[in-house]
Short mmCIF file of N, CA and C in Angstrom, two decimals:
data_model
loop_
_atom_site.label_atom_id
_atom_site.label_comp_id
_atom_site.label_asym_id
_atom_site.label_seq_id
_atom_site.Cartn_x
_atom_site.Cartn_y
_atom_site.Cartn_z
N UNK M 1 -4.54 49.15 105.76
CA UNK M 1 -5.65 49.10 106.68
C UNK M 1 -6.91 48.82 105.88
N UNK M 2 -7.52 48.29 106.47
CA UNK M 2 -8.69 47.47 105.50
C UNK M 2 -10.22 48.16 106.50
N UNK M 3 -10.33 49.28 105.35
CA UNK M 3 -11.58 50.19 106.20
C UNK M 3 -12.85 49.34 106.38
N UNK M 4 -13.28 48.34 105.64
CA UNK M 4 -14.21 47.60 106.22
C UNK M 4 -14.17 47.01 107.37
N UNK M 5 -12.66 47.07 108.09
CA UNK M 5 -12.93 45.92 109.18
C UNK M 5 -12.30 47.06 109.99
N UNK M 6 -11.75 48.21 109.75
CA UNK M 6 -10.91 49.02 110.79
C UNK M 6 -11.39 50.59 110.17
N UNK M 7 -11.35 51.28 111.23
CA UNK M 7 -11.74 52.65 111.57
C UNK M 7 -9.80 53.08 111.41
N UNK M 8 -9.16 52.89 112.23
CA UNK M 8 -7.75 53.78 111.71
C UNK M 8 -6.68 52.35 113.28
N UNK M 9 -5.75 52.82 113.56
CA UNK M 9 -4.03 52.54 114.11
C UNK M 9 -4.25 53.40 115.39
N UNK M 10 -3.44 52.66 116.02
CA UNK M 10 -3.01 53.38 117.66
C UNK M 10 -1.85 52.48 117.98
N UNK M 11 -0.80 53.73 117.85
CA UNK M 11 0.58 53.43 117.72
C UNK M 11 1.36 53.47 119.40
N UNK M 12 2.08 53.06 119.67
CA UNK M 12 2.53 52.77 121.01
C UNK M 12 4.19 52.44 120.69
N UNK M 13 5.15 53.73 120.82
CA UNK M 13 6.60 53.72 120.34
C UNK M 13 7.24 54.28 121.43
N UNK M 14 7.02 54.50 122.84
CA UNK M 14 8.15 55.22 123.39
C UNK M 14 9.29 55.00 123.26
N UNK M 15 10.14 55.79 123.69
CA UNK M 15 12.04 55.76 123.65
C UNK M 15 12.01 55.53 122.35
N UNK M 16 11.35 55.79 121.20
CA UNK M 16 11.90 55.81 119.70
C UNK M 16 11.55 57.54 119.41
N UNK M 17 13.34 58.20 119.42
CA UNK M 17 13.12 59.79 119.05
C UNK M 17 12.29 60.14 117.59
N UNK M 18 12.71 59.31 116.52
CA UNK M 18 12.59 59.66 115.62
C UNK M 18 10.63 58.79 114.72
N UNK M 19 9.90 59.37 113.98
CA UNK M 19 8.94 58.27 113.23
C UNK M 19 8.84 58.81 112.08
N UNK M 20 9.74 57.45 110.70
CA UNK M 20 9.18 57.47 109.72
C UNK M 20 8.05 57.53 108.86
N UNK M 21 8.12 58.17 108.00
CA UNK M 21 6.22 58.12 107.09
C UNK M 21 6.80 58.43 105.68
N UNK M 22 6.52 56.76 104.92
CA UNK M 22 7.27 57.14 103.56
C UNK M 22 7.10 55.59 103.07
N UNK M 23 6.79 55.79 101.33
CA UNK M 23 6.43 55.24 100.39
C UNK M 23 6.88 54.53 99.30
N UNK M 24 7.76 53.90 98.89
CA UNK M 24 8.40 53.57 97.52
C UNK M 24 7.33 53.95 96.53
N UNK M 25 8.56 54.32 95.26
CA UNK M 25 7.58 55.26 94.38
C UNK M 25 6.62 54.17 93.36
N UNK M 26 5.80 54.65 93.31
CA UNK M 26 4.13 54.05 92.47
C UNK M 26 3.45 53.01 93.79
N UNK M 27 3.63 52.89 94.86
CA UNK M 27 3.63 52.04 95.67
C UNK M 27 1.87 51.89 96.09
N UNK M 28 1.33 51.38 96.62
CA UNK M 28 -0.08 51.61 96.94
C UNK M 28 -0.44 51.57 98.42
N UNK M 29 0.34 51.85 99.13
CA UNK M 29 0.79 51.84 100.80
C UNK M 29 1.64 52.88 101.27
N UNK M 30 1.64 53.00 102.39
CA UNK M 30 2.39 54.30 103.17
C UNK M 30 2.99 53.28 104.05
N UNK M 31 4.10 53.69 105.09
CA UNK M 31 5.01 52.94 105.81
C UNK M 31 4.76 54.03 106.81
N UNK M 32 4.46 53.03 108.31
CA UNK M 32 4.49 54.29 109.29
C UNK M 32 5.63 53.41 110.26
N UNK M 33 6.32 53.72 110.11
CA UNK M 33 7.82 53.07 110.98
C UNK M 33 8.11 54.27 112.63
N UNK M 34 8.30 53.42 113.76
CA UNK M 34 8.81 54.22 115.28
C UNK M 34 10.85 54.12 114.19
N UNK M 35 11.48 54.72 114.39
CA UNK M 35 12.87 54.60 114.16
C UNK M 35 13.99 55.27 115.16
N UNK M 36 14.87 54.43 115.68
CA UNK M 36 15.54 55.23 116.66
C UNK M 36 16.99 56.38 116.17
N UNK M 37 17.30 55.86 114.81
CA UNK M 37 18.19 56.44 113.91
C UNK M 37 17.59 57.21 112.06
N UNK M 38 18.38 58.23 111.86
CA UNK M 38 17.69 58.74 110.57
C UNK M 38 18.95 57.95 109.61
N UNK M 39 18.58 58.74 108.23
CA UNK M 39 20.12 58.44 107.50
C UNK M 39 20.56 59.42 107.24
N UNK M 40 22.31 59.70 106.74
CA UNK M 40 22.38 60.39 106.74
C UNK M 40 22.32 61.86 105.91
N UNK M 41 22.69 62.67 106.63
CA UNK M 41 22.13 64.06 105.27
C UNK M 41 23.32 64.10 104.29
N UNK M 42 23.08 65.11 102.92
CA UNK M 42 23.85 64.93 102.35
C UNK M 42 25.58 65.40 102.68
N UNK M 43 26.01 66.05 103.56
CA UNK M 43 26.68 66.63 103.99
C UNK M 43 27.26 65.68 105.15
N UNK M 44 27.00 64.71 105.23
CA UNK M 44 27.58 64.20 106.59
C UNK M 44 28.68 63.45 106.67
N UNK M 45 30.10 63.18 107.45
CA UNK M 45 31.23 63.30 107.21
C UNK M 45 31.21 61.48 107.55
N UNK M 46 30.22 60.45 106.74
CA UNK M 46 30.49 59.56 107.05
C UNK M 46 30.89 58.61 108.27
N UNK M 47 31.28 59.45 109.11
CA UNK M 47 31.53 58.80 110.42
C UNK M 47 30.72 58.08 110.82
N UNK M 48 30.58 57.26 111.44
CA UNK M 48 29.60 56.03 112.44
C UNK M 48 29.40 57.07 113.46
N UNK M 49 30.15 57.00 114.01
CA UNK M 49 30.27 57.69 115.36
C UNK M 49 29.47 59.05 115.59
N UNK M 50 29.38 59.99 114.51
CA UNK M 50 28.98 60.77 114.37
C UNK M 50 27.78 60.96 114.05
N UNK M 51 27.23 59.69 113.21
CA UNK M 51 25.56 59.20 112.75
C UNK M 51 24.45 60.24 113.86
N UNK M 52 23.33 61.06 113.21
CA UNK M 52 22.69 61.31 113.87
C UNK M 52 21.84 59.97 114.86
N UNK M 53 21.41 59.99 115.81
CA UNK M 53 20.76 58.80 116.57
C UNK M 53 21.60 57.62 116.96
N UNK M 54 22.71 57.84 117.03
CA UNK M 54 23.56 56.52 116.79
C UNK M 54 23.39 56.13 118.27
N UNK M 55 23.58 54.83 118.34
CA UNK M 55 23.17 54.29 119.97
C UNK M 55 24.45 53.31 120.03
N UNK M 56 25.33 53.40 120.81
CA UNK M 56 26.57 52.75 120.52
C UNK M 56 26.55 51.98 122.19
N UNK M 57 26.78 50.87 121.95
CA UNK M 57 27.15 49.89 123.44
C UNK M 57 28.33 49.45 123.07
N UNK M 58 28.70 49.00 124.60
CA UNK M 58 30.20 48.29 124.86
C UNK M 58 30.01 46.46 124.23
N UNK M 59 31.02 46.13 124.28
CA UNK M 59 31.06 44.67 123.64
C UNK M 59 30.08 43.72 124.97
N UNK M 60 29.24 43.17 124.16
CA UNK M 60 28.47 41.96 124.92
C UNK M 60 26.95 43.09 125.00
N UNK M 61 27.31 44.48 125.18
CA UNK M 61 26.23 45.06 125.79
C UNK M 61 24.69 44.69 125.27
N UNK M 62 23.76 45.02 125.99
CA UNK M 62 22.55 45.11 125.06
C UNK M 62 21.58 46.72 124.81
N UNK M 63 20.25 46.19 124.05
CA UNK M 63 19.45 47.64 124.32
C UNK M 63 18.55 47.02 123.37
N UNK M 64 17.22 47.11 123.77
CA UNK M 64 15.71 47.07 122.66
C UNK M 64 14.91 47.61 123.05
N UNK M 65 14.25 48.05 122.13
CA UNK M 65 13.13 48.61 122.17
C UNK M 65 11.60 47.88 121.60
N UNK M 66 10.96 48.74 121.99
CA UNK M 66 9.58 47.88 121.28
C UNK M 66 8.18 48.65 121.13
N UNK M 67 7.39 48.00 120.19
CA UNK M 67 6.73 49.11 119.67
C UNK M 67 5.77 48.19 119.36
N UNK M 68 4.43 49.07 119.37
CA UNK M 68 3.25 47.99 119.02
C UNK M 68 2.07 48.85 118.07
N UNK M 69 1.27 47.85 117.44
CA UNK M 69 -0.15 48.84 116.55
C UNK M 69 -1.00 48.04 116.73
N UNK M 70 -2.10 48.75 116.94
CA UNK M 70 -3.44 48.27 117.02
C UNK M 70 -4.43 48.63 116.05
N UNK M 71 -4.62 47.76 115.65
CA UNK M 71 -6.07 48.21 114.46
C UNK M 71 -7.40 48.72 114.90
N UNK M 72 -8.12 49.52 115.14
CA UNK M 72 -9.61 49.18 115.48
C UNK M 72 -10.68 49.76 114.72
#
């Protein structure tokens, strides 16, 4: 965000349960991600099926979502 031209973000994510906030390390930016799935914990029995957030459709099916930011 470029404070000379913007004051801050106004985020607009419904139907996304989950929102990332996270950095690669030495990075000079933050990541603000809507996400509808996490990954998994260390303990988790690999399954797909079992994935926390997992959103599973039938063959052909669909599903999107959408999400928007505004600078001002």
């Amino acid at each position: 965000l470029n404070t000379k031209n913007y004051n801050g973000l106004d985020f607009h994510f419904k139907d996304f349960p989950y929102f990332g906030i996270w950095a690669a390390k030495d990075a000079d930016f933050v990541c603000l991600e809507p996400w509808c799935g996490i990954a998994d914990g260390v303990n988790h029995n690999q399954q797909l099926k079992d994935k926390e957030g997992i959103i599973s459709l039938e063959p052909k099916g669909e599903w999107q979502r959408t999400w928007q930011v505004t600078c001002f």
